[in-house]
Short mmCIF file of C-alpha atoms and ligand atoms in Angstrom, two decimals:
data_model
loop_
_atom_site.label_atom_id
_atom_site.label_comp_id
_atom_site.label_asym_id
_atom_site.label_seq_id
_atom_site.Cartn_x
_atom_site.Cartn_y
_atom_site.Cartn_z
CA ALA A 86 -16.14 37.93 47.85
CA LYS A 87 -19.81 38.07 48.68
CA GLU A 88 -19.80 41.87 48.25
CA ASN A 89 -18.09 41.56 44.87
CA GLY A 90 -20.62 39.05 43.70
CA ARG A 91 -23.43 41.40 44.53
CA ASN A 92 -21.79 44.33 42.78
CA GLN A 93 -21.17 42.24 39.70
CA TYR A 94 -24.80 41.28 39.64
CA LEU A 95 -25.73 44.95 39.90
CA LEU A 96 -23.55 45.90 36.97
CA CYS A 97 -24.82 43.06 34.80
CA SER A 98 -28.48 43.83 35.20
CA SER A 99 -29.21 46.60 32.73
CA ASP A 100 -32.32 47.75 34.59
CA LEU A 101 -30.44 48.17 37.82
CA LYS A 102 -27.53 49.72 36.00
CA GLY A 103 -29.83 52.34 34.56
CA GLU A 104 -31.22 52.95 38.01
CA VAL A 105 -27.75 53.32 39.50
CA ASN A 106 -26.76 55.77 36.75
CA ARG A 107 -29.85 57.84 37.33
CA GLN A 108 -29.08 57.94 41.06
CA ASN A 109 -25.47 58.94 40.38
CA GLN A 110 -26.55 61.68 38.03
CA LEU A 111 -29.08 63.03 40.49
CA THR A 112 -26.41 62.96 43.21
CA ASN A 113 -24.10 65.00 40.99
CA PHE A 114 -26.91 67.46 40.33
CA LEU A 115 -27.56 67.72 44.06
CA TYR A 116 -23.88 68.45 44.72
CA ARG A 117 -24.16 71.47 42.46
CA ALA A 118 -27.64 72.48 43.60
CA LEU A 119 -26.34 73.85 46.90
CA GLU A 120 -23.66 76.00 45.22
CA LYS A 121 -25.98 77.18 42.46
CA GLY A 122 -28.66 78.25 44.90
CA GLU A 123 -31.27 75.83 43.57
CA LEU A 124 -32.30 74.81 47.07
CA PHE A 125 -34.80 76.86 48.98
CA ILE A 126 -37.12 76.53 51.96
CA GLU A 127 -40.87 76.81 52.36
CA TYR A 128 -42.38 77.47 55.78
CA GLN A 129 -45.60 75.88 56.96
CA PRO A 130 -47.39 77.62 59.83
CA GLN A 131 -48.32 75.86 63.05
CA VAL A 132 -51.52 77.37 64.37
CA HIS A 133 -52.85 77.47 67.91
CA LEU A 134 -56.20 75.66 67.73
CA VAL A 135 -57.99 77.88 70.24
CA SER A 136 -56.80 81.32 69.09
CA GLY A 137 -56.21 80.52 65.41
CA LYS A 138 -52.89 82.42 65.59
CA ILE A 139 -49.50 81.30 64.30
CA THR A 140 -47.06 80.15 66.99
CA GLY A 141 -44.38 78.72 64.72
CA VAL A 142 -43.43 77.43 61.30
CA GLU A 143 -41.78 74.22 60.07
CA SER A 144 -39.03 74.61 57.48
CA LEU A 145 -39.45 72.28 54.50
CA LEU A 146 -36.67 71.78 51.96
CA ARG A 147 -37.33 72.39 48.25
CA TRP A 148 -35.16 71.93 45.15
CA ARG A 149 -35.94 73.49 41.81
CA HIS A 150 -33.71 72.00 39.12
CA PRO A 151 -33.60 74.01 35.85
CA GLU A 152 -34.55 70.97 33.71
CA LEU A 153 -36.05 68.45 36.11
CA GLY A 154 -38.30 70.98 37.82
CA LEU A 155 -39.37 70.78 41.45
CA ILE A 156 -37.96 67.76 43.30
CA SER A 157 -39.62 66.72 46.56
CA PRO A 158 -37.78 66.30 49.87
CA GLY A 159 -38.91 62.66 49.78
CA ILE A 160 -36.33 62.24 46.97
CA ILE A 161 -33.71 64.76 48.15
CA ILE A 162 -33.29 63.62 51.75
CA PRO A 163 -32.79 59.86 51.12
CA LEU A 164 -30.36 60.74 48.31
CA ALA A 165 -28.43 63.12 50.55
CA GLU A 166 -28.40 60.51 53.33
CA GLN A 167 -26.79 57.93 51.03
CA THR A 168 -23.96 60.34 50.29
CA SER A 169 -22.14 62.72 52.59
CA LEU A 170 -24.36 65.55 51.32
CA ILE A 171 -26.75 65.34 54.25
CA ASN A 172 -24.38 67.30 56.47
CA PRO A 173 -23.82 70.37 54.28
CA ILE A 174 -27.48 70.38 53.20
CA GLY A 175 -28.73 69.91 56.74
CA GLU A 176 -26.50 72.70 57.96
CA TRP A 177 -27.64 74.97 55.12
CA VAL A 178 -31.30 74.38 56.05
CA LEU A 179 -30.59 75.02 59.73
CA GLU A 180 -28.70 78.23 59.06
CA THR A 181 -31.13 79.57 56.44
CA ALA A 182 -34.15 78.87 58.65
CA CYS A 183 -32.58 80.46 61.75
CA GLN A 184 -31.42 83.47 59.72
CA GLN A 185 -34.95 83.89 58.35
CA ASN A 186 -36.53 83.71 61.77
CA LYS A 187 -34.09 86.32 63.10
CA LYS A 188 -34.89 88.54 60.11
CA TRP A 189 -38.62 88.44 60.90
CA GLN A 190 -37.89 89.37 64.50
CA ASP A 191 -35.58 92.21 63.42
CA MET A 192 -38.47 93.57 61.31
CA GLY A 193 -40.44 93.88 64.53
CA LEU A 194 -42.81 91.02 63.76
CA LYS A 195 -44.12 88.88 66.59
CA PRO A 196 -41.59 86.19 67.51
CA ILE A 197 -42.40 82.62 66.46
CA LEU A 198 -40.76 79.21 66.78
CA MET A 199 -38.76 77.81 63.85
CA ALA A 200 -38.94 74.02 63.59
CA VAL A 201 -36.20 72.28 61.59
CA ASN A 202 -36.17 68.61 60.55
CA ILE A 203 -33.05 66.68 61.51
CA SER A 204 -32.32 63.39 59.77
CA ALA A 205 -30.81 60.44 61.62
CA SER A 206 -27.42 60.72 59.92
CA GLN A 207 -27.23 64.44 60.61
CA PHE A 208 -28.04 63.79 64.26
CA LYS A 209 -25.43 61.03 64.34
CA ASN A 210 -22.67 63.44 63.34
CA PRO A 211 -20.37 63.93 66.37
CA HIS A 212 -20.29 67.67 65.65
CA PHE A 213 -24.06 68.05 65.54
CA ILE A 214 -24.46 69.93 68.83
CA SER A 215 -21.65 72.35 68.10
CA GLN A 216 -23.10 72.80 64.61
CA VAL A 217 -26.39 73.96 66.16
CA GLU A 218 -24.56 76.21 68.62
CA GLY A 219 -22.50 77.70 65.82
CA VAL A 220 -25.58 78.47 63.72
CA LEU A 221 -27.33 80.18 66.65
CA GLN A 222 -24.25 82.26 67.32
CA LYS A 223 -23.78 83.19 63.67
CA THR A 224 -27.41 84.15 63.06
CA GLY A 225 -28.05 85.71 66.45
CA LEU A 226 -31.29 83.77 66.90
CA LYS A 227 -32.12 83.04 70.53
CA PRO A 228 -32.24 79.27 71.19
CA GLU A 229 -35.80 79.48 72.56
CA TYR A 230 -36.98 80.22 69.00
CA LEU A 231 -35.48 77.06 67.53
CA GLU A 232 -36.97 73.58 67.70
CA VAL A 233 -35.46 70.46 66.20
CA GLU A 234 -37.74 67.70 64.90
CA ILE A 235 -36.45 64.18 65.26
CA THR A 236 -38.19 60.94 64.28
CA GLU A 237 -38.35 57.42 65.60
CA SER A 238 -35.78 56.48 62.92
CA MET A 239 -33.19 57.79 65.42
CA ALA A 240 -33.56 54.36 67.02
CA ILE A 241 -30.71 53.22 64.74
CA LEU A 242 -28.50 55.00 67.27
CA GLU A 243 -27.52 53.72 70.68
CA PHE A 244 -30.19 54.86 73.14
CA SER A 245 -27.64 56.36 75.53
CA GLU A 246 -26.25 58.42 72.67
CA ILE A 247 -29.69 59.73 71.76
CA ILE A 248 -30.28 60.80 75.36
CA ARG A 249 -26.85 62.42 75.59
CA LYS A 250 -27.37 64.44 72.41
CA LEU A 251 -30.91 65.49 73.28
CA ASN A 252 -29.75 66.63 76.70
CA GLY A 253 -27.00 68.56 74.94
CA LEU A 254 -29.60 70.35 72.84
CA LYS A 255 -31.73 71.07 75.89
CA SER A 256 -28.77 72.55 77.71
CA ILE A 257 -28.25 75.02 74.85
CA GLY A 258 -31.93 75.99 75.23
CA VAL A 259 -33.28 74.48 72.01
CA SER A 260 -36.60 72.62 72.17
CA ILE A 261 -37.24 69.14 70.80
CA ALA A 262 -40.20 67.65 68.98
CA ILE A 263 -40.77 64.01 68.10
CA ASP A 264 -42.09 63.87 64.54
CA ASP A 265 -44.32 61.32 62.74
CA PHE A 266 -45.21 59.94 66.14
CA GLY A 267 -46.82 56.52 66.04
CA THR A 268 -45.71 55.50 62.55
CA GLU A 269 -42.61 53.54 63.38
CA TYR A 270 -41.45 51.43 66.25
CA SER A 271 -42.29 53.48 69.33
CA SER A 272 -41.42 52.31 72.79
CA LEU A 273 -43.39 54.15 75.43
CA GLY A 274 -40.80 53.10 78.01
CA ARG A 275 -38.20 54.95 76.00
CA LEU A 276 -40.47 57.88 75.17
CA LYS A 277 -40.76 58.78 78.83
CA MET A 278 -36.96 58.98 79.12
CA LEU A 279 -36.52 61.44 76.25
CA PRO A 280 -36.32 65.17 77.13
CA LEU A 281 -39.09 66.18 74.70
CA ASP A 282 -41.20 69.33 74.47
CA ARG A 283 -43.60 68.44 71.73
CA LEU A 284 -45.21 65.50 70.03
CA LYS A 285 -46.22 65.64 66.37
CA MET A 286 -48.96 63.21 65.47
CA ASP A 287 -48.64 61.80 61.98
CA LYS A 288 -51.13 62.64 59.23
CA GLN A 289 -52.19 59.00 58.87
CA PHE A 290 -54.19 59.18 62.11
CA ILE A 291 -55.71 62.53 61.15
CA ASP A 292 -56.81 61.09 57.80
CA GLY A 293 -58.88 58.47 59.62
CA ILE A 294 -60.86 60.98 61.68
CA GLY A 295 -64.53 60.75 60.76
CA CYS A 296 -64.14 57.54 58.76
CA ASN A 297 -62.02 55.05 60.69
CA HIS A 298 -62.94 54.42 64.34
CA LYS A 299 -59.58 52.86 65.16
CA ASP A 300 -57.55 55.76 63.75
CA GLN A 301 -59.81 58.13 65.62
CA ALA A 302 -59.29 56.23 68.88
CA ILE A 303 -55.52 56.27 68.32
CA ALA A 304 -55.54 59.99 67.50
CA ASN A 305 -57.36 60.73 70.72
CA ALA A 306 -55.07 58.42 72.72
CA ILE A 307 -51.94 60.08 71.30
CA ILE A 308 -53.23 63.54 72.23
CA GLN A 309 -54.05 62.43 75.79
CA LEU A 310 -50.70 60.62 76.09
CA GLY A 311 -48.80 63.72 74.98
CA LYS A 312 -50.72 66.00 77.28
CA SER A 313 -50.34 63.75 80.29
CA LEU A 314 -46.59 63.65 79.68
CA GLY A 315 -46.61 67.45 79.71
CA LEU A 316 -45.90 67.79 75.99
CA SER A 317 -47.67 70.07 73.57
CA VAL A 318 -49.31 68.14 70.74
CA VAL A 319 -49.30 69.12 67.07
CA ALA A 320 -51.71 67.47 64.62
CA GLU A 321 -50.18 67.24 61.14
CA GLY A 322 -51.93 67.16 57.79
CA VAL A 323 -55.24 68.57 58.97
CA GLU A 324 -57.37 69.32 55.92
CA ASP A 325 -61.04 69.63 56.86
CA GLU A 326 -63.59 71.00 59.28
CA ASP A 327 -64.57 67.60 60.75
CA GLN A 328 -60.98 66.95 61.76
CA ILE A 329 -60.79 70.39 63.38
CA ALA A 330 -64.00 69.71 65.35
CA PHE A 331 -62.65 66.38 66.59
CA LEU A 332 -59.27 67.89 67.52
CA LYS A 333 -61.01 70.68 69.43
CA THR A 334 -62.97 68.13 71.45
CA SER A 335 -59.74 66.21 72.16
CA GLN A 336 -58.07 69.51 73.10
CA CYS A 337 -55.17 69.21 70.70
CA ASP A 338 -52.85 72.22 71.06
CA LEU A 339 -51.58 73.02 67.59
CA ILE A 340 -52.57 72.38 63.99
CA GLN A 341 -50.30 72.12 60.98
CA GLY A 342 -52.14 71.44 57.75
CA TYR A 343 -53.67 72.68 54.53
CA TYR A 344 -56.87 73.56 56.42
CA TYR A 345 -55.05 76.67 57.64
CA TYR A 346 -51.95 77.04 55.48
CA LYS A 347 -49.87 75.13 52.94
CA PRO A 348 -46.07 75.49 53.05
CA LEU A 349 -45.38 79.11 51.98
CA SER A 350 -42.55 81.41 50.90
CA ALA A 351 -40.79 83.55 53.51
CA LEU A 352 -42.48 86.60 52.01
CA ALA A 353 -45.95 85.11 52.41
CA ILE A 354 -45.19 84.29 56.06
CA GLU A 355 -44.04 87.85 56.56
CA GLU A 356 -47.43 89.13 55.31
CA ILE A 357 -49.33 86.83 57.69
CA LEU A 358 -47.12 87.83 60.64
CA LYS A 359 -47.68 91.52 59.86
CA LYS A 360 -51.41 91.00 60.29
CA GLU A 361 -50.88 89.16 63.57
CA THR A 362 -48.42 91.70 65.01
CA LYS A 363 -49.97 94.46 67.01
P1 LIG B 23 -42.68 65.88 57.62
O1 LIG B 23 -41.56 66.37 58.48
O2 LIG B 23 -43.65 64.96 58.24
O3 LIG B 23 -43.37 67.20 57.06
C1 LIG B 23 -44.76 67.33 56.84
C2 LIG B 23 -45.12 67.04 55.40
O4 LIG B 23 -46.54 67.00 55.28
C3 LIG B 23 -44.64 68.11 54.41
O5 LIG B 23 -44.35 67.44 53.17
C4 LIG B 23 -45.89 68.98 54.26
O6 LIG B 23 -45.91 69.72 53.06
C5 LIG B 23 -46.96 67.93 54.29
N1 LIG B 23 -48.26 68.45 54.72
C6 LIG B 23 -48.53 69.35 55.70
N2 LIG B 23 -49.84 69.55 55.84
C7 LIG B 23 -50.47 68.77 54.92
C8 LIG B 23 -51.85 68.54 54.58
O7 LIG B 23 -52.76 69.11 55.15
N3 LIG B 23 -52.06 67.64 53.58
C9 LIG B 23 -51.07 67.01 52.92
N4 LIG B 23 -51.37 66.14 51.96
N5 LIG B 23 -49.75 67.19 53.23
C10 LIG B 23 -49.47 68.06 54.22
P2 LIG B 23 -43.02 67.74 52.35
O8 LIG B 23 -42.68 69.19 52.40
O9 LIG B 23 -43.16 67.08 51.02
O10 LIG B 23 -41.90 66.97 53.19
C11 LIG B 23 -41.88 65.57 53.25
C12 LIG B 23 -40.87 65.08 54.26
O11 LIG B 23 -39.53 65.37 53.84
C13 LIG B 23 -41.01 65.74 55.62
O12 LIG B 23 -42.08 65.15 56.33
C14 LIG B 23 -39.65 65.45 56.22
O13 LIG B 23 -39.59 64.14 56.74
C15 LIG B 23 -38.75 65.54 55.01
N6 LIG B 23 -38.09 66.86 54.98
C16 LIG B 23 -38.51 68.05 54.45
N7 LIG B 23 -37.59 69.02 54.64
C17 LIG B 23 -36.56 68.45 55.31
C18 LIG B 23 -35.29 68.94 55.81
O14 LIG B 23 -34.92 70.13 55.69
N8 LIG B 23 -34.48 68.03 56.44
C19 LIG B 23 -34.86 66.73 56.64
N9 LIG B 23 -34.02 65.88 57.26
N10 LIG B 23 -36.04 66.24 56.18
C20 LIG B 23 -36.88 67.09 55.53
CA1 LIG B 24 -41.25 67.35 60.34
CA1 LIG B 25 -44.28 64.70 60.35
CA1 LIG B 26 -44.50 62.41 57.63
#
Protein backbone atom coordinates (compact mmCIF):
# COMPACT_ATOMS: atom_id res chain seq x y z
CA ALA A 1 0.00 0.00 0.00
CA LYS A 2 2.90 2.27 0.78
CA GLU A 3 4.39 1.64 -2.68
CA ASN A 4 1.07 2.44 -4.33
CA GLY A 5 0.78 5.66 -2.43
CA ARG A 6 4.15 6.76 -3.64
CA ASN A 7 3.39 5.89 -7.25
CA GLN A 8 0.11 7.75 -7.09
CA TYR A 9 1.92 10.79 -5.81
CA LEU A 10 4.37 10.49 -8.69
CA LEU A 11 1.62 10.37 -11.26
CA CYS A 12 -0.25 13.30 -9.75
CA SER A 13 2.67 15.67 -9.71
CA SER A 14 2.89 17.08 -13.22
CA ASP A 15 6.53 18.06 -12.85
CA LEU A 16 7.55 14.59 -11.84
CA LYS A 17 5.30 13.10 -14.48
CA GLY A 18 7.08 15.12 -17.12
CA GLU A 19 10.38 13.96 -15.74
CA VAL A 20 9.28 10.32 -15.77
CA ASN A 21 8.09 10.66 -19.38
CA ARG A 22 11.36 12.19 -20.44
CA GLN A 23 13.24 9.33 -18.76
CA ASN A 24 11.00 6.75 -20.44
CA GLN A 25 11.49 8.35 -23.82
CA LEU A 26 15.24 8.49 -23.40
CA THR A 27 15.21 4.83 -22.33
CA ASN A 28 13.32 3.93 -25.51
CA PHE A 29 15.83 5.90 -27.55
CA LEU A 30 18.68 4.09 -25.82
CA TYR A 31 17.10 0.72 -26.62
CA ARG A 32 17.28 1.58 -30.30
CA ALA A 33 20.65 3.33 -30.12
CA LEU A 34 22.51 0.02 -29.81
CA GLU A 35 20.77 -1.51 -32.85
CA LYS A 36 21.07 1.65 -34.93
CA GLY A 37 24.78 1.98 -34.26
CA GLU A 38 24.47 5.33 -32.51
CA LEU A 39 26.82 4.25 -29.74
CA PHE A 40 30.55 4.53 -30.20
CA ILE A 41 33.71 4.58 -28.11
CA GLU A 42 36.45 7.13 -27.64
CA TYR A 43 39.84 6.08 -26.29
CA GLN A 44 41.87 8.20 -23.91
CA PRO A 45 45.59 7.43 -23.71
CA GLN A 46 47.36 6.60 -20.47
CA VAL A 47 50.90 7.91 -20.66
CA HIS A 48 53.99 6.76 -18.80
CA LEU A 49 55.15 9.85 -16.89
CA VAL A 50 58.87 9.19 -17.29
CA SER A 51 59.00 8.17 -20.97
CA GLY A 52 55.97 10.13 -22.21
CA LYS A 53 54.87 7.05 -24.19
CA ILE A 54 51.40 5.49 -24.34
CA THR A 55 51.00 2.28 -22.34
CA GLY A 56 47.24 1.93 -22.61
CA VAL A 57 43.91 3.56 -23.35
CA GLU A 58 40.62 3.79 -21.44
CA SER A 59 37.45 3.16 -23.44
CA LEU A 60 34.78 5.82 -22.89
CA LEU A 61 31.22 5.34 -24.11
CA ARG A 62 29.62 7.94 -26.40
CA TRP A 63 26.11 8.26 -27.85
CA ARG A 64 25.24 10.50 -30.75
CA HIS A 65 21.47 10.77 -31.13
CA PRO A 66 20.31 12.19 -34.50
CA GLU A 67 18.17 14.91 -32.84
CA LEU A 68 19.44 15.19 -29.28
CA GLY A 69 23.10 15.29 -30.29
CA LEU A 70 25.93 13.97 -28.15
CA ILE A 71 24.79 12.48 -24.83
CA SER A 72 27.38 12.02 -22.09
CA PRO A 73 28.08 8.72 -20.32
CA GLY A 74 27.06 10.48 -17.10
CA ILE A 75 23.48 10.30 -18.50
CA ILE A 76 23.73 7.01 -20.41
CA ILE A 77 25.17 4.78 -17.69
CA PRO A 78 22.72 5.65 -14.86
CA LEU A 79 19.84 5.29 -17.35
CA ALA A 80 21.13 1.91 -18.52
CA GLU A 81 21.62 0.82 -14.91
CA GLN A 82 17.98 1.58 -14.07
CA THR A 83 16.85 -0.70 -16.88
CA SER A 84 18.23 -4.03 -18.01
CA LEU A 85 20.16 -2.23 -20.76
CA ILE A 86 23.39 -2.11 -18.80
CA ASN A 87 24.18 -5.72 -19.68
CA PRO A 88 23.89 -5.54 -23.48
CA ILE A 89 25.54 -2.10 -23.53
CA GLY A 90 28.31 -3.17 -21.18
CA GLU A 91 28.95 -6.25 -23.27
CA TRP A 92 28.96 -4.19 -26.47
CA VAL A 93 31.58 -1.83 -25.01
CA LEU A 94 33.72 -4.74 -23.81
CA GLU A 95 33.59 -6.52 -27.15
CA THR A 96 34.12 -3.40 -29.28
CA ALA A 97 37.08 -2.26 -27.17
CA CYS A 98 38.75 -5.70 -27.19
CA GLN A 99 38.15 -6.06 -30.93
CA GLN A 100 39.72 -2.64 -31.50
CA ASN A 101 42.76 -3.45 -29.41
CA LYS A 102 43.26 -6.72 -31.31
CA LYS A 103 42.94 -4.82 -34.60
CA TRP A 104 45.73 -2.42 -33.61
CA GLN A 105 47.94 -5.37 -32.71
CA ASP A 106 47.13 -7.14 -35.98
CA MET A 107 48.27 -3.98 -37.81
CA GLY A 108 51.67 -4.49 -36.20
CA LEU A 109 51.35 -1.55 -33.82
CA LYS A 110 52.95 -1.76 -30.40
CA PRO A 111 50.68 -3.62 -27.98
CA ILE A 112 48.88 -1.54 -25.34
CA LEU A 113 46.46 -2.19 -22.49
CA MET A 114 42.72 -1.63 -23.03
CA ALA A 115 40.92 -0.45 -19.90
CA VAL A 116 37.14 -0.94 -19.77
CA ASN A 117 34.77 0.52 -17.17
CA ILE A 118 32.50 -2.00 -15.46
CA SER A 119 29.43 -0.74 -13.61
CA ALA A 120 28.27 -2.32 -10.37
CA SER A 121 25.19 -3.95 -11.92
CA GLN A 122 27.23 -5.37 -14.78
CA PHE A 123 29.71 -6.81 -12.28
CA LYS A 124 26.83 -8.20 -10.24
CA ASN A 125 25.58 -10.28 -13.18
CA PRO A 126 26.24 -13.97 -12.38
CA HIS A 127 27.48 -14.46 -15.96
CA PHE A 128 29.96 -11.60 -15.83
CA ILE A 129 33.14 -13.72 -15.73
CA SER A 130 32.03 -15.98 -18.55
CA GLN A 131 30.98 -12.89 -20.49
CA VAL A 132 34.56 -11.58 -20.25
CA GLU A 133 35.98 -14.97 -21.19
CA GLY A 134 33.63 -15.20 -24.15
CA VAL A 135 34.62 -11.76 -25.44
CA LEU A 136 38.34 -12.60 -25.20
CA GLN A 137 37.78 -15.83 -27.06
CA LYS A 138 35.64 -14.21 -29.75
CA THR A 139 38.01 -11.28 -30.38
CA GLY A 140 41.24 -13.21 -29.93
CA LEU A 141 42.67 -10.55 -27.61
CA LYS A 142 45.11 -11.94 -25.05
CA PRO A 143 43.84 -11.37 -21.48
CA GLU A 144 47.05 -9.53 -20.50
CA TYR A 145 45.92 -6.65 -22.75
CA LEU A 146 42.59 -6.18 -20.98
CA GLU A 147 42.03 -4.33 -17.73
CA VAL A 148 38.69 -3.85 -16.01
CA GLU A 149 38.05 -0.69 -14.00
CA ILE A 150 35.82 -1.08 -10.98
CA THR A 151 34.81 1.59 -8.47
CA GLU A 152 34.10 1.74 -4.77
CA SER A 153 30.38 1.61 -5.66
CA MET A 154 30.90 -2.18 -5.87
CA ALA A 155 30.53 -2.06 -2.09
CA ILE A 156 26.79 -2.60 -2.64
CA LEU A 157 27.79 -6.23 -3.20
CA GLU A 158 28.70 -8.73 -0.53
CA PHE A 159 32.44 -8.45 0.09
CA SER A 160 33.01 -12.18 -0.34
CA GLU A 161 31.31 -12.00 -3.73
CA ILE A 162 33.53 -9.12 -4.84
CA ILE A 163 36.64 -11.09 -3.87
CA ARG A 164 35.36 -14.22 -5.60
CA LYS A 165 34.65 -12.38 -8.85
CA LEU A 166 37.91 -10.45 -8.84
CA ASN A 167 39.84 -13.66 -8.25
CA GLY A 168 37.90 -15.15 -11.15
CA LEU A 169 39.07 -12.31 -13.39
CA LYS A 170 42.64 -12.68 -12.18
CA SER A 171 42.59 -16.39 -12.94
CA ILE A 172 41.63 -15.63 -16.56
CA GLY A 173 44.64 -13.28 -16.69
CA VAL A 174 42.79 -9.96 -16.84
CA SER A 175 44.12 -7.09 -14.72
CA ILE A 176 42.07 -4.96 -12.34
CA ALA A 177 42.11 -1.25 -11.58
CA ILE A 178 40.24 0.55 -8.83
CA ASP A 179 38.79 3.73 -10.31
CA ASP A 180 37.90 7.11 -8.74
CA PHE A 181 39.93 6.06 -5.73
CA GLY A 182 39.30 8.15 -2.63
CA THR A 183 35.96 9.64 -3.66
CA GLU A 184 33.61 7.23 -2.00
CA TYR A 185 33.68 5.11 1.09
CA SER A 186 37.07 3.41 0.99
CA SER A 187 38.13 0.94 3.61
CA LEU A 188 41.87 0.42 3.63
CA GLY A 189 41.35 -2.86 5.47
CA ARG A 190 39.32 -4.07 2.52
CA LEU A 191 41.60 -2.52 -0.08
CA LYS A 192 44.47 -4.72 1.02
CA MET A 193 42.34 -7.83 0.48
CA LEU A 194 41.42 -7.01 -3.12
CA PRO A 195 43.57 -8.56 -5.90
CA LEU A 196 44.28 -5.21 -7.60
CA ASP A 197 46.93 -4.20 -10.13
CA ARG A 198 46.33 -0.50 -10.41
CA LEU A 199 44.93 2.43 -8.54
CA LYS A 200 43.35 5.37 -10.35
CA MET A 201 43.41 8.57 -8.36
CA ASP A 202 40.38 10.76 -8.94
CA LYS A 203 40.64 14.12 -10.70
CA GLN A 204 39.39 16.00 -7.62
CA PHE A 205 42.75 15.53 -5.88
CA ILE A 206 44.67 16.49 -9.02
CA ASP A 207 42.61 19.68 -9.32
CA GLY A 208 43.83 20.77 -5.89
CA ILE A 209 47.53 20.46 -6.74
CA GLY A 210 49.17 23.87 -6.51
CA CYS A 211 46.19 25.52 -4.81
CA ASN A 212 44.90 23.31 -2.01
CA HIS A 213 47.45 21.97 0.49
CA LYS A 214 45.12 19.27 1.77
CA ASP A 215 44.30 17.89 -1.69
CA GLN A 216 47.99 17.94 -2.47
CA ALA A 217 48.81 16.03 0.72
CA ILE A 218 46.10 13.47 -0.10
CA ALA A 219 47.32 13.12 -3.70
CA ASN A 220 50.82 12.40 -2.47
CA ALA A 221 49.54 9.98 0.20
CA ILE A 222 47.45 8.06 -2.36
CA ILE A 223 50.45 7.69 -4.68
CA GLN A 224 52.66 6.42 -1.83
CA LEU A 225 49.91 4.10 -0.59
CA GLY A 226 49.45 2.60 -4.04
CA LYS A 227 53.15 2.16 -4.59
CA SER A 228 53.74 0.57 -1.21
CA LEU A 229 50.94 -1.90 -1.93
CA GLY A 230 52.74 -2.79 -5.17
CA LEU A 231 50.13 -1.17 -7.42
CA SER A 232 50.80 1.11 -10.33
CA VAL A 233 49.18 4.51 -9.88
CA VAL A 234 47.35 6.50 -12.56
CA ALA A 235 46.58 10.20 -12.05
CA GLU A 236 43.36 11.18 -13.80
CA GLY A 237 42.34 14.55 -15.18
CA VAL A 238 45.82 16.04 -15.34
CA GLU A 239 45.62 19.33 -17.22
CA ASP A 240 48.66 21.49 -16.52
CA GLU A 241 52.41 21.66 -16.14
CA ASP A 242 52.36 22.32 -12.36
CA GLN A 243 50.42 19.12 -11.78
CA ILE A 244 52.91 17.20 -13.93
CA ALA A 245 55.84 18.62 -11.94
CA PHE A 246 54.21 17.61 -8.65
CA LEU A 247 53.36 14.12 -9.93
CA LYS A 248 56.94 13.65 -11.13
CA THR A 249 58.24 14.52 -7.67
CA SER A 250 55.76 12.08 -6.11
CA GLN A 251 56.82 9.47 -8.69
CA CYS A 252 53.36 8.77 -10.02
CA ASP A 253 53.51 6.08 -12.73
CA LEU A 254 50.92 7.02 -15.33
CA ILE A 255 49.01 10.09 -16.45
CA GLN A 256 45.59 10.24 -18.04
CA GLY A 257 44.43 13.74 -18.83
CA TYR A 258 43.97 16.57 -21.29
CA TYR A 259 47.57 17.66 -20.66
CA TYR A 260 48.62 14.81 -22.96
CA TYR A 261 45.50 13.66 -24.77
CA LYS A 262 41.72 14.05 -24.69
CA PRO A 263 39.56 11.00 -25.46
CA LEU A 264 40.13 10.28 -29.19
CA SER A 265 38.75 8.24 -32.07
CA ALA A 266 40.24 4.82 -32.84
CA LEU A 267 41.80 6.31 -35.97
CA ALA A 268 43.54 9.06 -34.03
CA ILE A 269 44.95 6.48 -31.60
CA GLU A 270 46.19 4.46 -34.55
CA GLU A 271 48.15 7.51 -35.80
CA ILE A 272 49.76 8.06 -32.39
CA LEU A 273 50.66 4.36 -32.07
CA LYS A 274 52.23 4.40 -35.54
CA LYS A 275 54.62 7.11 -34.38
CA GLU A 276 55.48 5.16 -31.23
CA THR A 277 55.99 1.82 -33.01
CA LYS A 278 59.50 1.16 -34.17
P1 LIG B 1 35.80 7.89 -15.42
O1 LIG B 1 35.86 6.40 -15.56
O2 LIG B 1 36.37 8.47 -14.19
O3 LIG B 1 36.50 8.45 -16.74
C1 LIG B 1 37.30 9.61 -16.76
C2 LIG B 1 36.49 10.82 -17.19
O4 LIG B 1 37.30 11.98 -17.02
C3 LIG B 1 36.07 10.81 -18.67
O5 LIG B 1 34.81 11.48 -18.76
C4 LIG B 1 37.17 11.64 -19.31
O6 LIG B 1 36.78 12.21 -20.55
C5 LIG B 1 37.38 12.69 -18.26
N1 LIG B 1 38.71 13.30 -18.31
C6 LIG B 1 39.91 12.71 -18.55
N2 LIG B 1 40.92 13.58 -18.48
C7 LIG B 1 40.38 14.79 -18.19
C8 LIG B 1 40.93 16.10 -17.98
O7 LIG B 1 42.13 16.33 -18.05
N3 LIG B 1 40.03 17.08 -17.68
C9 LIG B 1 38.70 16.86 -17.61
N4 LIG B 1 37.89 17.87 -17.30
N5 LIG B 1 38.15 15.63 -17.78
C10 LIG B 1 38.98 14.61 -18.07
P2 LIG B 1 33.60 10.90 -19.60
O8 LIG B 1 34.09 10.27 -20.86
O9 LIG B 1 32.56 11.95 -19.69
O10 LIG B 1 33.05 9.71 -18.67
C11 LIG B 1 32.43 9.98 -17.45
C12 LIG B 1 32.20 8.72 -16.66
O11 LIG B 1 31.23 7.88 -17.30
C13 LIG B 1 33.43 7.85 -16.52
O12 LIG B 1 34.28 8.38 -15.52
C14 LIG B 1 32.81 6.52 -16.17
O13 LIG B 1 32.49 6.47 -14.79
C15 LIG B 1 31.54 6.54 -16.97
N6 LIG B 1 31.71 5.74 -18.20
C16 LIG B 1 32.20 6.11 -19.42
N7 LIG B 1 32.19 5.07 -20.28
C17 LIG B 1 31.69 4.01 -19.60
C18 LIG B 1 31.42 2.63 -19.94
O14 LIG B 1 31.67 2.14 -21.06
N8 LIG B 1 30.88 1.84 -18.96
C19 LIG B 1 30.64 2.32 -17.69
N9 LIG B 1 30.11 1.49 -16.77
N10 LIG B 1 30.88 3.61 -17.34
C20 LIG B 1 31.40 4.44 -18.29
CA1 LIG C 1 37.27 4.82 -15.50
CA1 LIG D 1 37.96 7.74 -12.83
CA1 LIG E 1 35.34 10.07 -12.20
